Amino acid sequence: MKGPLFYSKILLFGEYGIIKDSKGLSIPYNFYNGALKVDENPSEAAVKSNQSLRAFATYLSEIDPELVTFDITKLQEDVNAGMYFDSSIPQGYGVGSSGALVAAIYDKYANNKITVLENLTREKLLKLKAIFSEMESFFHGKSSGLDPLNSYLSLPILIKSKDDIEATGIPAQKSDGKGAVFLLDSGVVGETAPMVSIFMENMKNEGFRNMLKEQFIKHTDACVDDFLKGDIKSLFQNTKQLSKIVLNNFKPMIPAQFHDLWKNGIDTNAYYLKLCGSGGGGYILGFTEDIERAKEALNGHKLEVVYNF
């Protein structure tokens, strides 16, 4: 048995900000994917995934039935038969490993599910987001539900505010463009829950709240608008500001060995780094107007291009 594939995602803009109503833009990233599977001879990873699914099935049976119900009997039968999530999506890397799993489980076991083929009104998108938020909270403690939504629909999602989201189109890539968005591998696994705790703790501080509203969210919103309009010049100006703000105010979310690299990008304009997901490790997202120059400046680090300008 092998189910349909669900892809990883990249939140280009909006990490942390979307908790406080900034705009956000999330795109599917087809390089990684996962599917539900049963094997005759499961690997160690498959057995571990199966145990996690067992606990997840129990959790899903207790979700408010007003929100969503599942065919728990079927799910438990499949889990008992050894079902696991076979995934190439790295965990703790900020590219949505739990989101793809949530999307796969909803797709296969939800009753009265909202399908990708119907007319996706704003109400339906918000309903899906609420369901996915509740489901994914099992893994993170608090989830916006966006990762699974992106994975489930396999479409770019524009977040205008907490209550206003839409599937969107993004400008076509220029395959020969020098500008690029890339992933930089930090080589460290990041944990979402502790990073979100640090953020929530900081939110008790008035200075931090003001910085978030007046600087972080302002530039995040501008980046989303610039990217969708294809205004590259303005996009890089705003990304540079965002990179500075993150370096000054989100230090714990940046692995210590990357503080100097982060600053170097801002000082030389060779590239600008920002958080990919909650940070603390995993991937770091990079923006550059000249990918060859960025590769040179980041020599010795692994870069994966995800979008060309």
mmCIF file of C-alpha atoms in Angstrom:
data_model
loop_
_atom_site.group_PDB
_atom_site.id
_atom_site.type_symbol
_atom_site.label_atom_id
_atom_site.label_comp_id
_atom_site.label_asym_id
_atom_site.label_seq_id
_atom_site.Cartn_x
_atom_site.Cartn_y
_atom_site.Cartn_z
ATOM 1 C CA MET A 1 0.000 0.000 0.000
ATOM 2 C CA LYS A 2 1.206 3.492 -0.834
ATOM 3 C CA GLY A 3 -0.860 6.674 -0.607
ATOM 4 C CA PRO A 4 -0.605 9.886 -2.676
ATOM 5 C CA LEU A 5 2.413 12.165 -2.243
ATOM 6 C CA PHE A 6 2.328 15.284 -0.094
ATOM 7 C CA TYR A 7 5.027 17.898 -0.506
ATOM 8 C CA SER A 8 7.131 20.014 1.811
ATOM 9 C CA LYS A 9 6.598 23.768 1.986
ATOM 10 C CA ILE A 10 8.585 26.940 2.440
ATOM 11 C CA LEU A 11 7.199 29.937 4.285
ATOM 12 C CA LEU A 12 8.945 32.684 2.309
ATOM 13 C CA PHE A 13 7.707 35.460 4.576
ATOM 14 C CA GLY A 14 5.714 35.609 7.784
ATOM 15 C CA GLU A 15 7.541 33.431 10.349
ATOM 16 C CA TYR A 16 6.486 34.604 13.841
ATOM 17 C CA GLY A 17 4.727 37.615 12.288
ATOM 18 C CA ILE A 18 1.686 35.562 11.274
ATOM 19 C CA ILE A 19 1.123 34.700 14.942
ATOM 20 C CA LYS A 20 0.516 38.442 15.339
ATOM 21 C CA ASP A 21 -1.393 39.054 12.111
ATOM 22 C CA SER A 22 1.339 39.987 9.654
ATOM 23 C CA LYS A 23 1.018 38.921 6.040
ATOM 24 C CA GLY A 24 2.659 35.689 4.968
ATOM 25 C CA LEU A 25 3.472 33.796 1.802
ATOM 26 C CA SER A 26 3.962 30.055 1.727
ATOM 27 C CA ILE A 27 4.916 28.007 -1.348
ATOM 28 C CA PRO A 28 5.031 24.234 -1.951
ATOM 29 C CA TYR A 29 8.528 22.814 -2.326
ATOM 30 C CA ASN A 30 8.373 19.655 -4.421
ATOM 31 C CA PHE A 31 11.948 18.590 -3.750
ATOM 32 C CA TYR A 32 10.795 16.739 -0.611
ATOM 33 C CA ASN A 33 7.654 14.665 -0.134
ATOM 34 C CA GLY A 34 6.034 11.941 1.918
ATOM 35 C CA ALA A 35 3.305 9.291 1.649
ATOM 36 C CA LEU A 36 1.511 6.818 3.932
ATOM 37 C CA LYS A 37 2.823 3.324 3.416
ATOM 38 C CA VAL A 38 2.852 -0.253 4.709
ATOM 39 C CA ASP A 39 5.964 -2.418 4.224
ATOM 40 C CA GLU A 40 6.551 -6.145 4.686
ATOM 41 C CA ASN A 41 9.874 -5.539 6.432
ATOM 42 C CA PRO A 42 9.724 -2.104 8.062
ATOM 43 C CA SER A 43 12.923 -0.184 8.788
ATOM 44 C CA GLU A 44 13.738 1.253 12.211
ATOM 45 C CA ALA A 45 12.499 4.678 11.028
ATOM 46 C CA ALA A 46 9.221 3.095 9.825
ATOM 47 C CA VAL A 47 8.655 1.459 13.225
ATOM 48 C CA LYS A 48 9.286 4.798 14.972
ATOM 49 C CA SER A 49 6.898 6.595 12.612
ATOM 50 C CA ASN A 50 4.289 3.896 13.201
ATOM 51 C CA GLN A 51 4.509 4.410 16.989
ATOM 52 C CA SER A 52 4.056 8.149 16.517
ATOM 53 C CA LEU A 53 0.989 7.495 14.284
ATOM 54 C CA ARG A 54 -0.462 5.270 17.008
ATOM 55 C CA ALA A 55 -0.347 8.148 19.504
ATOM 56 C CA PHE A 56 -1.606 10.562 16.822
ATOM 57 C CA ALA A 57 -4.638 8.319 16.126
ATOM 58 C CA THR A 58 -5.581 8.458 19.825
ATOM 59 C CA TYR A 59 -5.212 12.250 19.785
ATOM 60 C CA LEU A 60 -7.419 12.551 16.664
ATOM 61 C CA SER A 61 -10.162 10.476 18.276
ATOM 62 C CA GLU A 62 -10.455 13.187 20.958
ATOM 63 C CA ILE A 63 -10.690 16.233 18.654
ATOM 64 C CA ASP A 64 -13.948 18.219 18.856
ATOM 65 C CA PRO A 65 -16.361 16.365 16.518
ATOM 66 C CA GLU A 66 -17.970 19.712 15.628
ATOM 67 C CA LEU A 67 -14.701 20.594 13.861
ATOM 68 C CA VAL A 68 -13.844 17.295 12.152
ATOM 69 C CA THR A 69 -14.301 13.549 12.544
ATOM 70 C CA PHE A 70 -12.187 10.697 11.227
ATOM 71 C CA ASP A 71 -12.682 7.051 10.400
ATOM 72 C CA ILE A 72 -10.706 6.156 13.522
ATOM 73 C CA THR A 73 -11.481 2.427 13.212
ATOM 74 C CA LYS A 74 -9.920 2.292 9.750
ATOM 75 C CA LEU A 75 -6.990 4.455 10.842
ATOM 76 C CA GLN A 76 -6.278 2.206 13.829
ATOM 77 C CA GLU A 77 -6.583 -0.933 11.676
ATOM 78 C CA ASP A 78 -4.008 0.491 9.244
ATOM 79 C CA VAL A 79 -1.706 1.572 12.072
ATOM 80 C CA ASN A 80 -1.960 -1.925 13.588
ATOM 81 C CA ALA A 81 -1.020 -3.327 10.164
ATOM 82 C CA GLY A 82 2.198 -1.280 10.381
ATOM 83 C CA MET A 83 1.336 1.877 8.438
ATOM 84 C CA TYR A 84 3.919 4.671 8.662
ATOM 85 C CA PHE A 85 4.725 7.957 6.943
ATOM 86 C CA ASP A 86 7.484 7.400 4.402
ATOM 87 C CA SER A 87 9.051 10.807 3.997
ATOM 88 C CA SER A 88 12.125 12.428 2.493
ATOM 89 C CA ILE A 89 11.240 15.691 4.282
ATOM 90 C CA PRO A 90 13.920 16.417 6.901
ATOM 91 C CA GLN A 91 12.434 16.794 10.388
ATOM 92 C CA GLY A 92 13.168 19.936 12.397
ATOM 93 C CA TYR A 93 14.280 21.793 9.267
ATOM 94 C CA GLY A 94 11.376 24.221 8.894
ATOM 95 C CA VAL A 95 10.085 22.752 5.632
ATOM 96 C CA GLY A 96 6.919 21.167 6.984
ATOM 97 C CA SER A 97 7.547 17.499 7.785
ATOM 98 C CA SER A 98 4.610 17.276 10.208
ATOM 99 C CA GLY A 99 2.472 19.371 7.844
ATOM 100 C CA ALA A 100 2.758 16.812 5.055
ATOM 101 C CA LEU A 101 1.872 13.993 7.463
ATOM 102 C CA VAL A 102 -1.199 15.872 8.728
ATOM 103 C CA ALA A 103 -2.325 16.502 5.125
ATOM 104 C CA ALA A 104 -1.914 12.813 4.259
ATOM 105 C CA ILE A 105 -3.938 11.638 7.288
ATOM 106 C CA TYR A 106 -6.725 14.170 6.641
ATOM 107 C CA ASP A 107 -6.857 13.193 2.973
ATOM 108 C CA LYS A 108 -7.237 9.490 3.739
ATOM 109 C CA TYR A 109 -9.289 9.350 6.931
ATOM 110 C CA ALA A 110 -11.348 12.542 7.402
ATOM 111 C CA ASN A 111 -15.110 12.238 7.058
ATOM 112 C CA ASN A 112 -16.847 14.822 4.809
ATOM 113 C CA LYS A 113 -13.481 16.196 3.762
ATOM 114 C CA ILE A 114 -13.069 19.381 1.795
ATOM 115 C CA THR A 115 -11.320 18.369 -1.424
ATOM 116 C CA VAL A 116 -8.866 20.262 -3.591
ATOM 117 C CA LEU A 117 -11.169 19.873 -6.580
ATOM 118 C CA GLU A 118 -14.060 21.924 -5.257
ATOM 119 C CA ASN A 119 -14.407 25.693 -5.335
ATOM 120 C CA LEU A 120 -12.143 26.720 -2.471
ATOM 121 C CA THR A 121 -13.958 29.679 -0.942
ATOM 122 C CA ARG A 122 -12.353 31.692 1.840
ATOM 123 C CA GLU A 123 -14.687 29.950 4.324
ATOM 124 C CA LYS A 124 -13.490 26.514 3.180
ATOM 125 C CA LEU A 125 -9.831 27.553 3.375
ATOM 126 C CA LEU A 126 -10.314 28.907 6.890
ATOM 127 C CA LYS A 127 -12.175 25.754 7.920
ATOM 128 C CA LEU A 128 -9.317 23.610 6.579
ATOM 129 C CA LYS A 129 -6.762 25.825 8.326
ATOM 130 C CA ALA A 130 -8.647 25.470 11.637
ATOM 131 C CA ILE A 131 -8.811 21.669 11.262
ATOM 132 C CA PHE A 132 -5.134 21.442 10.359
ATOM 133 C CA SER A 133 -4.171 23.766 13.208
ATOM 134 C CA GLU A 134 -5.900 21.463 15.683
ATOM 135 C CA MET A 135 -4.383 18.335 14.110
ATOM 136 C CA GLU A 136 -0.823 19.665 13.907
ATOM 137 C CA SER A 137 -0.889 20.950 17.490
ATOM 138 C CA PHE A 138 -0.202 17.333 18.434
ATOM 139 C CA PHE A 139 3.347 17.820 17.108
ATOM 140 C CA HIS A 140 4.150 21.427 18.037
ATOM 141 C CA GLY A 141 1.978 22.497 20.946
ATOM 142 C CA LYS A 142 0.661 25.409 18.846
ATOM 143 C CA SER A 143 0.245 25.411 15.092
ATOM 144 C CA SER A 144 -1.170 27.927 12.618
ATOM 145 C CA GLY A 145 -2.310 25.057 10.369
ATOM 146 C CA LEU A 146 -0.612 26.659 7.369
ATOM 147 C CA ASP A 147 1.985 23.974 6.674
ATOM 148 C CA PRO A 148 -0.582 21.192 6.250
ATOM 149 C CA LEU A 149 -2.812 23.542 4.230
ATOM 150 C CA ASN A 150 0.022 24.245 1.829
ATOM 151 C CA SER A 151 0.919 20.584 1.584
ATOM 152 C CA TYR A 152 -2.710 19.509 1.114
ATOM 153 C CA LEU A 153 -3.490 22.027 -1.646
ATOM 154 C CA SER A 154 -0.018 22.092 -3.237
ATOM 155 C CA LEU A 155 -0.626 25.755 -4.065
ATOM 156 C CA PRO A 156 1.033 28.984 -2.901
ATOM 157 C CA ILE A 157 -0.956 30.443 0.003
ATOM 158 C CA LEU A 158 -1.204 34.167 0.681
ATOM 159 C CA ILE A 159 -1.969 35.031 4.284
ATOM 160 C CA LYS A 160 -3.447 38.517 4.481
ATOM 161 C CA SER A 161 -4.357 38.203 8.163
ATOM 162 C CA LYS A 162 -5.462 35.500 10.589
ATOM 163 C CA ASP A 163 -8.945 35.446 9.090
ATOM 164 C CA ASP A 164 -8.103 36.158 5.488
ATOM 165 C CA ILE A 165 -6.187 33.645 3.394
ATOM 166 C CA GLU A 166 -6.306 32.741 -0.258
ATOM 167 C CA ALA A 167 -4.631 30.464 -2.748
ATOM 168 C CA THR A 168 -2.529 32.690 -4.960
ATOM 169 C CA GLY A 169 -0.308 32.709 -8.033
ATOM 170 C CA ILE A 170 3.326 33.772 -7.809
ATOM 171 C CA PRO A 171 5.397 35.343 -10.609
ATOM 172 C CA ALA A 172 6.853 32.739 -12.973
ATOM 173 C CA GLN A 173 10.468 31.856 -12.304
ATOM 174 C CA LYS A 174 13.202 33.066 -14.633
ATOM 175 C CA SER A 175 15.266 29.933 -15.157
ATOM 176 C CA ASP A 176 18.281 31.987 -16.267
ATOM 177 C CA GLY A 177 17.822 34.663 -13.576
ATOM 178 C CA LYS A 178 20.823 35.551 -11.414
ATOM 179 C CA GLY A 179 18.655 36.364 -8.410
ATOM 180 C CA ALA A 180 17.523 33.493 -6.210
ATOM 181 C CA VAL A 181 15.870 32.326 -3.044
ATOM 182 C CA PHE A 182 17.909 29.507 -1.530
ATOM 183 C CA LEU A 183 18.021 27.203 1.472
ATOM 184 C CA LEU A 184 21.166 27.092 3.573
ATOM 185 C CA ASP A 185 21.635 23.957 5.654
ATOM 186 C CA SER A 186 22.594 24.881 9.228
ATOM 187 C CA GLY A 187 23.488 21.263 9.952
ATOM 188 C CA VAL A 188 21.559 21.466 13.238
ATOM 189 C CA VAL A 189 18.049 20.170 13.892
ATOM 190 C CA GLY A 190 15.692 22.884 15.161
ATOM 191 C CA GLU A 191 12.873 22.308 17.650
ATOM 192 C CA THR A 192 9.755 24.398 17.076
ATOM 193 C CA ALA A 193 8.198 24.337 20.570
ATOM 194 C CA PRO A 194 11.126 25.917 22.516
ATOM 195 C CA MET A 195 11.561 28.636 19.872
ATOM 196 C CA VAL A 196 7.872 29.554 20.036
ATOM 197 C CA SER A 197 8.159 29.651 23.858
ATOM 198 C CA ILE A 198 11.052 32.143 23.641
ATOM 199 C CA PHE A 199 9.002 34.274 21.245
ATOM 200 C CA MET A 200 5.930 34.199 23.521
ATOM 201 C CA GLU A 201 8.122 35.141 26.502
ATOM 202 C CA ASN A 202 9.585 38.091 24.525
ATOM 203 C CA MET A 203 6.050 39.200 23.625
ATOM 204 C CA LYS A 204 5.536 40.112 27.307
ATOM 205 C CA ASN A 205 8.077 42.887 26.783
ATOM 206 C CA GLU A 206 6.584 46.125 25.454
ATOM 207 C CA GLY A 207 9.740 47.085 23.522
ATOM 208 C CA PHE A 208 9.696 43.752 21.705
ATOM 209 C CA ARG A 209 5.979 44.107 20.887
ATOM 210 C CA ASN A 210 6.561 47.576 19.427
ATOM 211 C CA MET A 211 9.526 46.362 17.362
ATOM 212 C CA LEU A 212 7.374 43.536 16.036
ATOM 213 C CA LYS A 213 4.558 45.845 15.009
ATOM 214 C CA GLU A 214 6.520 48.843 13.760
ATOM 215 C CA GLN A 215 9.479 47.109 12.105
ATOM 216 C CA PHE A 216 9.187 43.352 11.687
ATOM 217 C CA ILE A 217 5.572 43.203 10.479
ATOM 218 C CA LYS A 218 5.939 46.368 8.386
ATOM 219 C CA HIS A 219 8.849 44.899 6.382
ATOM 220 C CA THR A 220 7.320 41.406 6.248
ATOM 221 C CA ASP A 221 4.143 42.825 4.697
ATOM 222 C CA ALA A 222 6.201 44.884 2.228
ATOM 223 C CA CYS A 223 8.228 41.798 1.219
ATOM 224 C CA VAL A 224 5.044 39.826 0.477
ATOM 225 C CA ASP A 225 3.649 42.675 -1.657
ATOM 226 C CA ASP A 226 6.960 43.159 -3.502
ATOM 227 C CA PHE A 227 7.345 39.458 -4.229
ATOM 228 C CA LEU A 228 3.811 39.091 -5.601
ATOM 229 C CA LYS A 229 4.160 42.246 -7.728
ATOM 230 C CA GLY A 230 7.596 41.133 -8.954
ATOM 231 C CA ASP A 231 9.193 44.378 -7.684
ATOM 232 C CA ILE A 232 12.645 42.879 -7.144
ATOM 233 C CA LYS A 233 14.468 46.127 -6.276
ATOM 234 C CA SER A 234 12.077 46.953 -3.446
ATOM 235 C CA LEU A 235 11.960 43.283 -2.374
ATOM 236 C CA PHE A 236 15.706 43.206 -1.728
ATOM 237 C CA GLN A 237 15.614 46.519 0.159
ATOM 238 C CA ASN A 238 12.900 45.179 2.443
ATOM 239 C CA THR A 239 14.534 41.752 2.819
ATOM 240 C CA LYS A 240 17.750 43.467 3.921
ATOM 241 C CA GLN A 241 15.836 45.407 6.600
ATOM 242 C CA LEU A 242 14.092 42.206 7.693
ATOM 243 C CA SER A 243 17.420 40.381 7.921
ATOM 244 C CA LYS A 244 18.802 43.172 10.171
ATOM 245 C CA ILE A 245 15.718 43.169 12.406
ATOM 246 C CA VAL A 246 15.934 39.384 12.864
ATOM 247 C CA LEU A 247 19.659 39.537 13.683
ATOM 248 C CA ASN A 248 19.047 42.229 16.308
ATOM 249 C CA ASN A 249 15.893 40.829 17.885
ATOM 250 C CA PHE A 250 15.704 37.093 17.211
ATOM 251 C CA LYS A 251 19.277 36.046 18.135
ATOM 252 C CA PRO A 252 18.233 32.862 20.016
ATOM 253 C CA MET A 253 16.507 31.598 16.862
ATOM 254 C CA ILE A 254 19.740 31.854 14.833
ATOM 255 C CA PRO A 255 22.322 29.108 15.516
ATOM 256 C CA ALA A 256 25.326 30.860 17.115
ATOM 257 C CA GLN A 257 27.780 29.809 14.394
ATOM 258 C CA PHE A 258 25.681 31.710 11.820
ATOM 259 C CA HIS A 259 25.608 35.121 13.548
ATOM 260 C CA ASP A 260 28.733 36.343 11.696
ATOM 261 C CA LEU A 261 27.624 34.903 8.327
ATOM 262 C CA TRP A 262 24.266 36.624 8.807
ATOM 263 C CA LYS A 263 25.916 39.998 9.488
ATOM 264 C CA ASN A 264 28.396 39.506 6.642
ATOM 265 C CA GLY A 265 25.518 39.162 4.146
ATOM 266 C CA ILE A 266 24.010 42.456 5.305
ATOM 267 C CA ASP A 267 27.398 44.259 5.262
ATOM 268 C CA THR A 268 28.428 43.060 1.788
ATOM 269 C CA ASN A 269 24.953 42.824 0.162
ATOM 270 C CA ALA A 270 26.055 39.457 -1.285
ATOM 271 C CA TYR A 271 22.986 37.778 0.261
ATOM 272 C CA TYR A 272 20.415 38.333 3.016
ATOM 273 C CA LEU A 273 19.466 35.595 5.433
ATOM 274 C CA LYS A 274 16.171 35.103 7.246
ATOM 275 C CA LEU A 275 14.519 32.451 9.359
ATOM 276 C CA CYS A 276 12.896 29.484 7.632
ATOM 277 C CA GLY A 277 10.136 28.407 9.985
ATOM 278 C CA SER A 278 10.777 28.854 13.695
ATOM 279 C CA GLY A 279 14.574 28.783 13.460
ATOM 280 C CA GLY A 280 16.902 27.325 16.077
ATOM 281 C CA GLY A 281 18.466 25.164 13.374
ATOM 282 C CA GLY A 282 17.278 23.388 10.251
ATOM 283 C CA TYR A 283 17.306 25.481 7.113
ATOM 284 C CA ILE A 284 18.000 29.183 6.918
ATOM 285 C CA LEU A 285 16.384 31.018 4.012
ATOM 286 C CA GLY A 286 18.586 33.188 1.806
ATOM 287 C CA PHE A 287 17.841 35.865 -0.795
ATOM 288 C CA THR A 288 20.437 37.069 -3.284
ATOM 289 C CA GLU A 289 20.551 39.206 -6.419
ATOM 290 C CA ASP A 290 23.529 37.175 -7.652
ATOM 291 C CA ILE A 291 23.548 33.477 -6.784
ATOM 292 C CA GLU A 292 27.171 32.948 -7.939
ATOM 293 C CA ARG A 293 28.358 35.743 -5.656
ATOM 294 C CA ALA A 294 26.346 34.267 -2.772
ATOM 295 C CA LYS A 295 27.818 30.793 -3.360
ATOM 296 C CA GLU A 296 31.310 32.302 -3.280
ATOM 297 C CA ALA A 297 30.600 34.212 -0.066
ATOM 298 C CA LEU A 298 29.063 31.107 1.519
ATOM 299 C CA ASN A 299 31.782 28.770 0.337
ATOM 300 C CA GLY A 300 31.809 25.520 2.329
ATOM 301 C CA HIS A 301 28.049 25.668 2.974
ATOM 302 C CA LYS A 302 25.378 23.683 1.194
ATOM 303 C CA LEU A 303 22.930 25.834 -0.802
ATOM 304 C CA GLU A 304 19.753 24.642 -2.496
ATOM 305 C CA VAL A 305 18.091 27.075 -4.900
ATOM 306 C CA VAL A 306 14.310 27.049 -4.541
ATOM 307 C CA TYR A 307 13.291 29.977 -6.765
ATOM 308 C CA ASN A 308 14.997 32.055 -9.465
ATOM 309 C CA PHE A 309 14.329 35.731 -10.199
#
